[in-house]
XYZ file of C-alpha atoms in Angstrom:
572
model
C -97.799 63.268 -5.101
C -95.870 66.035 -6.478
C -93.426 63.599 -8.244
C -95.673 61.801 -9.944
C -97.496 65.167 -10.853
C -94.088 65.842 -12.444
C -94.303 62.875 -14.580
C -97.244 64.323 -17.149
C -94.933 67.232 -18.105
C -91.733 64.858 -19.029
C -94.172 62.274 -20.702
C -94.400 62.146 -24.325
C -97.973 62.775 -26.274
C -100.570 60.566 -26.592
C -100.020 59.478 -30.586
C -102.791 59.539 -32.945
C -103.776 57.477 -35.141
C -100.804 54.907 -36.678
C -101.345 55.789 -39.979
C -100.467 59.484 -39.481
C -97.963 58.943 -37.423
C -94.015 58.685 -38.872
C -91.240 56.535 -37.938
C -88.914 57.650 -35.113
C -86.942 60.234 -37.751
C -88.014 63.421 -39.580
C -89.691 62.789 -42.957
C -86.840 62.996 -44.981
C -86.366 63.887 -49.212
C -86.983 60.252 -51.226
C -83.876 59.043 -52.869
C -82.875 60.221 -56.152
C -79.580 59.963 -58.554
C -78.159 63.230 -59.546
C -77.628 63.454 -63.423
C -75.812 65.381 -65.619
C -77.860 68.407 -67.220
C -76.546 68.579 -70.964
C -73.991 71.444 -70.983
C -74.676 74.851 -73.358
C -73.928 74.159 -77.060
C -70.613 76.276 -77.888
C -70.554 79.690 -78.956
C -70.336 79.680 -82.834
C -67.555 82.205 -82.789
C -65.541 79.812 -81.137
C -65.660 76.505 -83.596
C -62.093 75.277 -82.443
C -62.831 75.481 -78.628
C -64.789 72.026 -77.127
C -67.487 71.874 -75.075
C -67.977 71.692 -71.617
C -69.229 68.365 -72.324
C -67.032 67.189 -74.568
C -64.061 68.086 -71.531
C -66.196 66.058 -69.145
C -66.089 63.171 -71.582
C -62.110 63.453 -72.029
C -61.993 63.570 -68.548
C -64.093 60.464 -67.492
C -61.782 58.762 -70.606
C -58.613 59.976 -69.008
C -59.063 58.047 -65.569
C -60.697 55.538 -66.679
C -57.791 54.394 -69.019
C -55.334 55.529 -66.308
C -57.282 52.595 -63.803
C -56.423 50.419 -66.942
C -60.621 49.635 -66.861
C -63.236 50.581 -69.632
C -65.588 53.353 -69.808
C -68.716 51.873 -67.972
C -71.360 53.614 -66.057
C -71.524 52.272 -62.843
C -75.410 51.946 -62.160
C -76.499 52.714 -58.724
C -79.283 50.304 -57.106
C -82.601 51.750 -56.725
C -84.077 52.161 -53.306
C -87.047 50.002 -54.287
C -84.877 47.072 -53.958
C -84.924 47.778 -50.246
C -88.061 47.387 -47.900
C -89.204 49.714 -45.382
C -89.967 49.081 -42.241
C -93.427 48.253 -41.443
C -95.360 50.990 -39.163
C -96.469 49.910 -35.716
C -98.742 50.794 -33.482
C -97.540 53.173 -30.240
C -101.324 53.245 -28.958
C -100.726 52.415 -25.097
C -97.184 54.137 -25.028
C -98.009 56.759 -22.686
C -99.487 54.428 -20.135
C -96.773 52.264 -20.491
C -94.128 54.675 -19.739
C -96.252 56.512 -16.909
C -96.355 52.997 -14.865
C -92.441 52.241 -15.693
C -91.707 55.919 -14.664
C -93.747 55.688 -11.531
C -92.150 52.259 -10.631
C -88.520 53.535 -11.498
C -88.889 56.662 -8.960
C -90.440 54.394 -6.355
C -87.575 51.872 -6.687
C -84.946 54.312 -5.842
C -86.751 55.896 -3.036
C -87.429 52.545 -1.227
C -82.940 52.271 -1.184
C -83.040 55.808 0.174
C -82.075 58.000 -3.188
C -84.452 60.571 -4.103
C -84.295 61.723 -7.860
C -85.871 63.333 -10.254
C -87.384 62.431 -14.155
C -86.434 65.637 -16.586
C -87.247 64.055 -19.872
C -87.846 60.797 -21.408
C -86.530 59.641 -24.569
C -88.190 56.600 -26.312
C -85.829 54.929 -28.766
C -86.335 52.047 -30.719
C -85.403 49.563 -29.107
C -84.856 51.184 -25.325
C -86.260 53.929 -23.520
C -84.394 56.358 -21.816
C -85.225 57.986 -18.513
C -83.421 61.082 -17.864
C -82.597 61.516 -13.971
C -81.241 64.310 -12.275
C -79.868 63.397 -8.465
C -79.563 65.057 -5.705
C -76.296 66.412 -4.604
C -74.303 64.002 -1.881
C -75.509 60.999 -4.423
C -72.858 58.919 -5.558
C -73.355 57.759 -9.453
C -71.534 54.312 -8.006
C -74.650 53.491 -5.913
C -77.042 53.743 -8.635
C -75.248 51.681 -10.730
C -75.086 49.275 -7.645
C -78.937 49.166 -8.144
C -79.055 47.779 -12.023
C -80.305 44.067 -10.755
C -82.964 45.667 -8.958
C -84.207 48.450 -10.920
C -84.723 45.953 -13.737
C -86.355 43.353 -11.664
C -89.164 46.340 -10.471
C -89.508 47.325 -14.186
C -89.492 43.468 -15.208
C -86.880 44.170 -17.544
C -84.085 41.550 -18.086
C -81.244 44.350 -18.163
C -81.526 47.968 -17.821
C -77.731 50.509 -18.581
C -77.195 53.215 -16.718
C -74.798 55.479 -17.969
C -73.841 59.494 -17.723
C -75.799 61.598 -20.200
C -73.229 64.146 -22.358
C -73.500 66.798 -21.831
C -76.041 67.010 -19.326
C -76.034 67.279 -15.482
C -77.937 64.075 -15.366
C -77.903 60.159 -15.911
C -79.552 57.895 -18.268
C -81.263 54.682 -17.227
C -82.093 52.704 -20.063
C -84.449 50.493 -20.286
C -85.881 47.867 -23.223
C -89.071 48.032 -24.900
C -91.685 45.265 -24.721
C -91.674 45.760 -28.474
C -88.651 46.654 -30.615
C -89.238 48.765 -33.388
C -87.125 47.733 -36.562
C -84.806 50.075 -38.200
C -84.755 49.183 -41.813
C -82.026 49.956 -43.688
C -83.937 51.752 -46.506
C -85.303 54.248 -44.052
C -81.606 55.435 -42.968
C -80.110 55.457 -46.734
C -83.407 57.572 -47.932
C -81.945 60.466 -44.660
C -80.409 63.547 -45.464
C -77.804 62.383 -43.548
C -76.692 59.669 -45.918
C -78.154 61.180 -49.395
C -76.486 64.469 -48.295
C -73.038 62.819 -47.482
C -70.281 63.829 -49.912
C -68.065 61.077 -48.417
C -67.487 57.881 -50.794
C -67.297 55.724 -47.658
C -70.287 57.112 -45.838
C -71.963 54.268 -44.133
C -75.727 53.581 -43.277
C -75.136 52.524 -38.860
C -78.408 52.809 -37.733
C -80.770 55.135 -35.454
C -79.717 56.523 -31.914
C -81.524 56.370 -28.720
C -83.676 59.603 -30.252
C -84.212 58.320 -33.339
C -82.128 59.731 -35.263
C -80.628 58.433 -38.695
C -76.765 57.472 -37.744
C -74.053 57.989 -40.986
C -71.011 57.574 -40.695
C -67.934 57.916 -42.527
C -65.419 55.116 -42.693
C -62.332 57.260 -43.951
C -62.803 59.243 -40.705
C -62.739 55.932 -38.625
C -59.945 55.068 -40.205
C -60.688 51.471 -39.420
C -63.278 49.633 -37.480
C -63.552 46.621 -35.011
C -67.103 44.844 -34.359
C -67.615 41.919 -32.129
C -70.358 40.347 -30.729
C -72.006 36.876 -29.778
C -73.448 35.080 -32.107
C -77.029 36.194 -32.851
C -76.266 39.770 -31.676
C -76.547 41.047 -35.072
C -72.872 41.503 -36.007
C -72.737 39.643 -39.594
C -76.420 42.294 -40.638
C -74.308 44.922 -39.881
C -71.644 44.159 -42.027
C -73.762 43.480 -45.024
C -75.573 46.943 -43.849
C -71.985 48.605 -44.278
C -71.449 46.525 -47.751
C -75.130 47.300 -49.243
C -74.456 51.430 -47.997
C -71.068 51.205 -50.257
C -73.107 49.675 -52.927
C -75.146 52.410 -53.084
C -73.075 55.323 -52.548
C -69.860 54.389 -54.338
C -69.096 53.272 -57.950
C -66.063 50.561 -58.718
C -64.050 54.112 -59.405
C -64.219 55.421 -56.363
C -64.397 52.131 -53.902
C -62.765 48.721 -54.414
C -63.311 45.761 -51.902
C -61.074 42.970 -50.856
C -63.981 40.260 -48.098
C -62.103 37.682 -46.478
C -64.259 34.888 -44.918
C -62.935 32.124 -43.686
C -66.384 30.956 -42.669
C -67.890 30.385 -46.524
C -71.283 31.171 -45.487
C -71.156 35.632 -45.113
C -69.755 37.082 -47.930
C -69.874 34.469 -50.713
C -72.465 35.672 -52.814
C -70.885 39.061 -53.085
C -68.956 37.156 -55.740
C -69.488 38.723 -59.300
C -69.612 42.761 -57.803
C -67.577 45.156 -59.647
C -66.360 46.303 -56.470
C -64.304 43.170 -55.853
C -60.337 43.481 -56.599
C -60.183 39.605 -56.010
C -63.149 36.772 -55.330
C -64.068 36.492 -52.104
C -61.185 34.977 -49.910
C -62.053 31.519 -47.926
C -59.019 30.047 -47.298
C -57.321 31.316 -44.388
C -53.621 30.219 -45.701
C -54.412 33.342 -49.228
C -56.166 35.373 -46.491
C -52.609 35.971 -45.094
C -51.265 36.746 -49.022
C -53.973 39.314 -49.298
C -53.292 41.418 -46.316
C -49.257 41.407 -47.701
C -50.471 42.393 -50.834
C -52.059 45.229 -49.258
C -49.477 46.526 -47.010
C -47.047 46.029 -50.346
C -50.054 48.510 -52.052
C -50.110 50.739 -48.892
C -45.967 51.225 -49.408
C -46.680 51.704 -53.475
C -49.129 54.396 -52.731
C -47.027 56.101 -50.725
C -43.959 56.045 -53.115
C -46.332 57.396 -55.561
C -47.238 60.297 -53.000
C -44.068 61.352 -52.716
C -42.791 61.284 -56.215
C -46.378 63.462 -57.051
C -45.427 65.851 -53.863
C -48.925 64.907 -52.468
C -49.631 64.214 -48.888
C -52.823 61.777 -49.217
C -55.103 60.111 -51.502
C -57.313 62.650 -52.267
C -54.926 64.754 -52.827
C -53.268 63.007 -55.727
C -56.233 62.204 -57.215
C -57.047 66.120 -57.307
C -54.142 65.966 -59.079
C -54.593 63.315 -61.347
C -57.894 65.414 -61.916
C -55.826 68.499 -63.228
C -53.597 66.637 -65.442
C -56.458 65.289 -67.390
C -58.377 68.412 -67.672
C -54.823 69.662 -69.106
C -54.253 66.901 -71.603
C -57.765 67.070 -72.537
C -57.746 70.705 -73.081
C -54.162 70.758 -74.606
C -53.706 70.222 -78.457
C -53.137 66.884 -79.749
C -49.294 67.070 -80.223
C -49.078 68.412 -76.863
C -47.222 66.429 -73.956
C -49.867 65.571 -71.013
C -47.401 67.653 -68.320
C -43.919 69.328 -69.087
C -42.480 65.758 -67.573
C -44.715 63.789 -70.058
C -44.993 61.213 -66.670
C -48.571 60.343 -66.506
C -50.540 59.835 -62.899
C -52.587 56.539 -62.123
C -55.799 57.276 -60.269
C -56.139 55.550 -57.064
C -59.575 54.434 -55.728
C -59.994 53.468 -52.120
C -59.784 50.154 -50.458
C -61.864 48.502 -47.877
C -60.763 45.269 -46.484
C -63.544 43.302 -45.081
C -62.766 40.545 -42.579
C -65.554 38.858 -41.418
C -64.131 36.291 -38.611
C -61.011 37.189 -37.391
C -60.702 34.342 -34.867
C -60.371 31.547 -37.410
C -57.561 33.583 -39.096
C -55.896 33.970 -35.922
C -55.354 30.242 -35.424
C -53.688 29.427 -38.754
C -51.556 31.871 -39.018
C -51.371 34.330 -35.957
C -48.145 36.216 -36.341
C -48.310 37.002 -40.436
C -52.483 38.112 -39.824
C -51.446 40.170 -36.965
C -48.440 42.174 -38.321
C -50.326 42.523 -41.238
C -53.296 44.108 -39.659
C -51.318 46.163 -37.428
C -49.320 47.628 -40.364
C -52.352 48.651 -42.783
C -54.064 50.127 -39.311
C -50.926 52.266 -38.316
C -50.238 53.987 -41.326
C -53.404 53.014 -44.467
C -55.128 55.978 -43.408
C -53.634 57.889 -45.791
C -53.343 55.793 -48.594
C -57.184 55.661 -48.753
C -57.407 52.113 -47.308
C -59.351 51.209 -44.310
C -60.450 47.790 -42.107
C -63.245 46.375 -40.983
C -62.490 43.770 -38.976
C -65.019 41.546 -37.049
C -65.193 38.097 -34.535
C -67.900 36.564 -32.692
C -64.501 35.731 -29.859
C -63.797 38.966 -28.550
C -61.095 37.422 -26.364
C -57.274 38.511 -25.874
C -55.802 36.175 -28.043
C -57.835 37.112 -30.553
C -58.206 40.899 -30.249
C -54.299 41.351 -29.093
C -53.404 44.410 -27.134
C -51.195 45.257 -30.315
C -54.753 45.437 -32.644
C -56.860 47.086 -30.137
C -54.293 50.058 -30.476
C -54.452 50.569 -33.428
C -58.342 50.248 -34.245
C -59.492 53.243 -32.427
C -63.353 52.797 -33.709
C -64.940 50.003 -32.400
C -68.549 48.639 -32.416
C -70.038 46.284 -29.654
C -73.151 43.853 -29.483
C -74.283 42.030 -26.787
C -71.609 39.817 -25.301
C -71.712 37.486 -22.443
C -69.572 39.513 -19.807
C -67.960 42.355 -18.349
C -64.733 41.049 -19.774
C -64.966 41.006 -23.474
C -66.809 44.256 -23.316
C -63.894 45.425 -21.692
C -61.651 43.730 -24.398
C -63.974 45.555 -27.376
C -64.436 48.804 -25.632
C -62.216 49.526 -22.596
C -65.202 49.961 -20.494
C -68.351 47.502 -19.162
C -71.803 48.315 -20.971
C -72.271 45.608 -23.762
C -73.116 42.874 -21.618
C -76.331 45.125 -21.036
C -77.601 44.951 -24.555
C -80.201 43.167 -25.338
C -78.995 41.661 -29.085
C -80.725 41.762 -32.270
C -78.599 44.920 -33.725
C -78.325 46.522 -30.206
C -75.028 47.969 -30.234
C -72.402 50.308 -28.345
C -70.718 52.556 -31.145
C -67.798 54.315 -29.764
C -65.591 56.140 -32.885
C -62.170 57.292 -32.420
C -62.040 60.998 -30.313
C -65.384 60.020 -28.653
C -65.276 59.255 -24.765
C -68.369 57.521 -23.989
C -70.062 54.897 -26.300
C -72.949 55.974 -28.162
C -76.066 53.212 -28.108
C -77.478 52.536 -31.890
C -80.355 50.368 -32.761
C -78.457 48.484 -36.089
C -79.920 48.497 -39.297
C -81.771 45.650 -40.525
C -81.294 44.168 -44.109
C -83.097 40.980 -45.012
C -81.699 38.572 -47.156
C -83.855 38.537 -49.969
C -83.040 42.215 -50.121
C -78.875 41.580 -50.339
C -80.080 39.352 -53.283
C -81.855 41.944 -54.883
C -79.093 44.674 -54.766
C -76.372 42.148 -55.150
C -78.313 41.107 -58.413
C -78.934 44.381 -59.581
C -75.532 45.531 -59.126
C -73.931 42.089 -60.949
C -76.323 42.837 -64.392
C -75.553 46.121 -64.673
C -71.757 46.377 -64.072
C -69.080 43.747 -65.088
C -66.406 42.371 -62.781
C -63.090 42.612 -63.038
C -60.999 41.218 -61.171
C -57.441 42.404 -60.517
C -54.816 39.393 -62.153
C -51.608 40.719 -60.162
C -53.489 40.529 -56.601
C -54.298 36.933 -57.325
C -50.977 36.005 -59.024
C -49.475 37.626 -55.632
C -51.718 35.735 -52.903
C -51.219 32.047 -55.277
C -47.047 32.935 -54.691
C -47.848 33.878 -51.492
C -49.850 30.266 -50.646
C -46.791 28.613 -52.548
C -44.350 30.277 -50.595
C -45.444 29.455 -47.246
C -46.898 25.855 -48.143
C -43.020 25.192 -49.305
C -41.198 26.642 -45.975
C -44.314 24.826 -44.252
C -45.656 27.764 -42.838
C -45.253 28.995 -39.287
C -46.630 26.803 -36.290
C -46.846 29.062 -33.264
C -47.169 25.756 -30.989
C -43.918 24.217 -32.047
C -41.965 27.196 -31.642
C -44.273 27.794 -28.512
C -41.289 27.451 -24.973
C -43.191 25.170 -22.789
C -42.215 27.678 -19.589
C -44.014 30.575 -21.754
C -47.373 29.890 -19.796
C -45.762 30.089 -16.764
C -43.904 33.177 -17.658
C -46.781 34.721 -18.722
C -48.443 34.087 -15.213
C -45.684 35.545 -13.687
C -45.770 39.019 -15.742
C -49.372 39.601 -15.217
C -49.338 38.946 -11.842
C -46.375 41.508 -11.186
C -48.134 43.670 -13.636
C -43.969 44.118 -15.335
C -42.473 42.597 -17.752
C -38.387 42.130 -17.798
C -36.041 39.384 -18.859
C -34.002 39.943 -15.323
C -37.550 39.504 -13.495
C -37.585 35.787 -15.595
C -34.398 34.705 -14.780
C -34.637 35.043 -11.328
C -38.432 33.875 -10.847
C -38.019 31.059 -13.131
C -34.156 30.302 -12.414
C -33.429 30.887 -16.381
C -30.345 31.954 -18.674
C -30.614 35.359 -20.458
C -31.345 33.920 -23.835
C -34.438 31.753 -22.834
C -35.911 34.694 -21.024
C -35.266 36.987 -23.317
C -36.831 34.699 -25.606
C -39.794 33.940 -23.794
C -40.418 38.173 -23.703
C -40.427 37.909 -27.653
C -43.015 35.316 -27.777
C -45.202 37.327 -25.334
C -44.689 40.409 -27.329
C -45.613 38.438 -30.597
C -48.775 37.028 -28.791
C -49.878 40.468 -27.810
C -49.324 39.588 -23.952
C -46.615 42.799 -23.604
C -45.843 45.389 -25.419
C -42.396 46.396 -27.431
C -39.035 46.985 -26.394
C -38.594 50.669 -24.847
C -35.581 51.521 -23.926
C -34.918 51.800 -20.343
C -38.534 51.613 -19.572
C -40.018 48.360 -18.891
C -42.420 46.635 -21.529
C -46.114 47.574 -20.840
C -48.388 44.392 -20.007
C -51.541 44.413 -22.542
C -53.741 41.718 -21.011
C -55.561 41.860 -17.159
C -55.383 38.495 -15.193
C -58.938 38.236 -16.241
C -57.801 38.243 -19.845
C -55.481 35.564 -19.387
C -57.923 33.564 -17.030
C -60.491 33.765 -20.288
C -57.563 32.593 -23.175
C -56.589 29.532 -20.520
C -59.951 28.182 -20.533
C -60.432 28.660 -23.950
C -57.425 26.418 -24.820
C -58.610 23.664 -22.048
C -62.215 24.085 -24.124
């Protein structure tokens, strides 16, 4: 009797009335486009000294014809062209989570383990019931329980999962009804209108409801997987719509790759686009070289300037036009008369990595790995998704250097494992449910994903198309068409004819033993040093083991289940 006494002072309020009651976040400011307040006419003592103004305007003139691209003001989309989400009714909430809560404690009790609610935290899509245990309870047993807690709360999956920073656990546990989280509600929050970042991105709400914004620069680059229907190709076009509206073509250029046809293609015509949208896996492979041959420009450029990173060399290229546009006419820019090129940043966009992946394995691959290693700094970034979150798709290689990664609901322990390094997305329950877990975090965080219809892409996409012209860039297509030629001539690489039929085998072998060595080979498979050793390089090049070390022997990427999961999918 006490416990359940307990449970009134840990429920939430009865709410009123729908009408006067908000969405999950605060009320936040409504959207609205900073503009410039006409500067202070100059003094009249002063004739021969411009205007604040007029410096602004040489300014804006200065980059623009360093970016080789007119003077056009990039128009920013309204926020009427987005819908918000409809308001729904929470009469019957409080009973609903008093009977859960009640069933919950008496679950636990009738396998012996006697715990306590502290707080509950209704989300919108799961609630969360805040336990504290007693001490002598291992967290292993509860998490033993999952099956069963979720058949007594006639839920078809409940997570359980340490709360930070708090001496408790979280059992979490899906609404009868979902609540959507439009994407208009999480732009129009002080945490995206507020956001000086270029990149910032409109994620979703937490497990409080709170608006989630986040900044891809800081990623640097991002994996998402998911199975189909989990709501991983709406939160791409959430990340594209949030660029849309908080970046201009100056600031943010795109490069979409989808192999599919059916994602990205009617982002064709944005100003944002270097290059159409890329369906052809064979140029897919010529883009990402053109962009590790831009990554290596920018940094040439860096050095010659004596900059570090991107923003700091356009800070730079900043100065120098404020200079030449202050300095008389006959004046050189800078004392060496060498004039900077302002950069913008980059976003690659690659929609389905699996299909990519089987035309052309190695060149995707090194490519990827290169831009994610060292792009940071050049102001370019990745976001890189599949629907096959499998090991010889996600390689051991990529996963290492993608620190921030975002999971839907998959079908087993084993590709969350692949995504995230730990088990928890085979608990969501799809539609936009996802695990977010950015690069220094240690535990996943669980976000309800933004939802963008789309009629509304249309609208912003069309908006965006008759206010701004494209241009496209002619040396990025003129390099992916040599590119295409190139490899279409040599006929292109064919990882199953070079494939050694033993390299199955070998690969057996390795994970088993959990080493990897070319003596271990010859001996288990009765080999000569150069096939071994070959068969090694083709495992390193599939992302089975890692590189060469030294004296230290070659770290094995993939678990047994791994390779269990890429067998079948080749007998499939």
């Amino acid at each position: 009797m006490e416990q359940r006494r307990r449970l009134a002072d840990v429920l939430p309020e009865e709410p009123g009335d729908a009408e006067d009651t908000p969405p999950w976040d605060d009320d936040t400011p409504p959207w609205h486009t900073d503009s410039e307040v006409p500067p202070a006419p100059p003094e009249e003592d002063e004739p021969n000294k411009p205007s604040d103004h007029e410096v602004q305007a040489q300014v804006h003139r200065e980059i623009a014809d360093a970016m080789e691209t007119p003077v056009q003001e990039y128009s920013f989309p309204p926020l009427e062209l987005l819908k918000a989400a409809p308001r729904t009714s929470t009469a019957g909430v409080r009973s609903e989570l008093k009977d859960s809560s009640e069933r919950l404690v008496d679950t636990l009790a009738s396998f012996g383990i006697e715990m306590q609610i502290i707080n509950i935290v209704r989300g919108p899509s799961v609630t969360r019931f805040e336990m504290q245990m007693e001490r002598g309870i291992k967290f292993s047993r509860i998490t033993a329980l999952s099956d069963d807690i979720a058949l007594a709360l006639g839920a078809d999956s409940v997570r359980i999962a340490p709360i930070p920073d708090k001496l408790a656990i979280g059992i979490e546990v899906p609404n009868k009804h979902v609540q959507t989280v439009a994407l208009r509600d999480v732009i129009s929050s002080r945490g995206f209108e507020q956001s000086p970042a270029k990149l910032a991105v409109a994620l979703g709400k937490d497990i409080t409801g709170s608006a989630q914004v986040i900044d891809l620069a800081k990623m640097p680059h991002l994996l998402i997987a998911g199975t189909t229907g989990s709501g991983k190709s709406v939160c791409i076009n959430s990340i594209l719509i949030s660029l849309l509206y908080k970046s201009s073509p100056e600031d943010v250029r795109l490069i979409m790759i989808d192999p599919k046809m059916v994602e990205l293609g009617n982002y064709n015509g944005i100003p944002h686009l270097l290059i159409p949208v890329v369906t052809d896996p064979k140029k897919a492979s010529g883009a990402l070289s053109w962009a590790v041959g831009e990554m290596e420009r920018r940094y040439a450029l860096f050095a010659a300037a004596g900059v570090r990173d991107l923003g700091d060399y356009n800070r730079q290229v900043r100065m120098q036009a404020e200079q030449a546009a202050a300095a008389p006419e006959d004046s050189e820019a800078t004392p060496s008369g060498r004039r900077l090129e302002a950069l913008p940043q980059i976003v690659i966009v690659i929609d389905e990595l699996a299909d990519l992946m089987m035309v052309a394995a190695k060149e995707v691959e090194t490519s990827i790995c290169r831009i994610a290693q060292k792009a940071r700094a050049a102001g370019m970034h990745l976001v890189v998704a599949t629907q096959r979150p499998s090991a010889d798709v996600i390689t051991g290689i990529m996963k290492s250097n993608i620190p921030s990664r975002i999971a839907f609901a998959v079908a087993s322990q084993v590709e969350s494992r692949i995504i995230l390094d730990t088990t928890g997305a085979e608990k969501l329950i799809g539609k936009g449910d996802m695990l977010y877990s950015p690069i220094g975090m240690s535990k996943p965080v669980r976000i309800q994903g933004c939802f963008v219809s789309s009629e509304e892409i249309e609208r912003v996409i069309a908006h965006v198309k008759s206010t701004s012209a494209v241009e496209y860039s002619q040396e990025v297509m003129e390099h992916i068409e040599r590119q295409a030629d190139a490899d279409s001539s040599s006929g292109g690489y064919n990882a199953a004819e070079d494939e050694d039929e033993l390299l199955p085998q070998a690969i057996t072998i390795v994970v088993e033993s959990g080493q990897a060595s070319v003596s271990m080979l010859q001996r288990r498979l009765k080999l000569g040093y150069a096939r071994a050793a070959r068969l090694v390089d083709q495992m390193e090049q599939r992302g089975i083991v890692g590189p060469f070390e030294g004296s230290k022997p070659r770290q094995v990427l993939i678990t047994k289940d791994d390779w269990m999961q890429i067998q079948l999918r080749q007998k499939i």
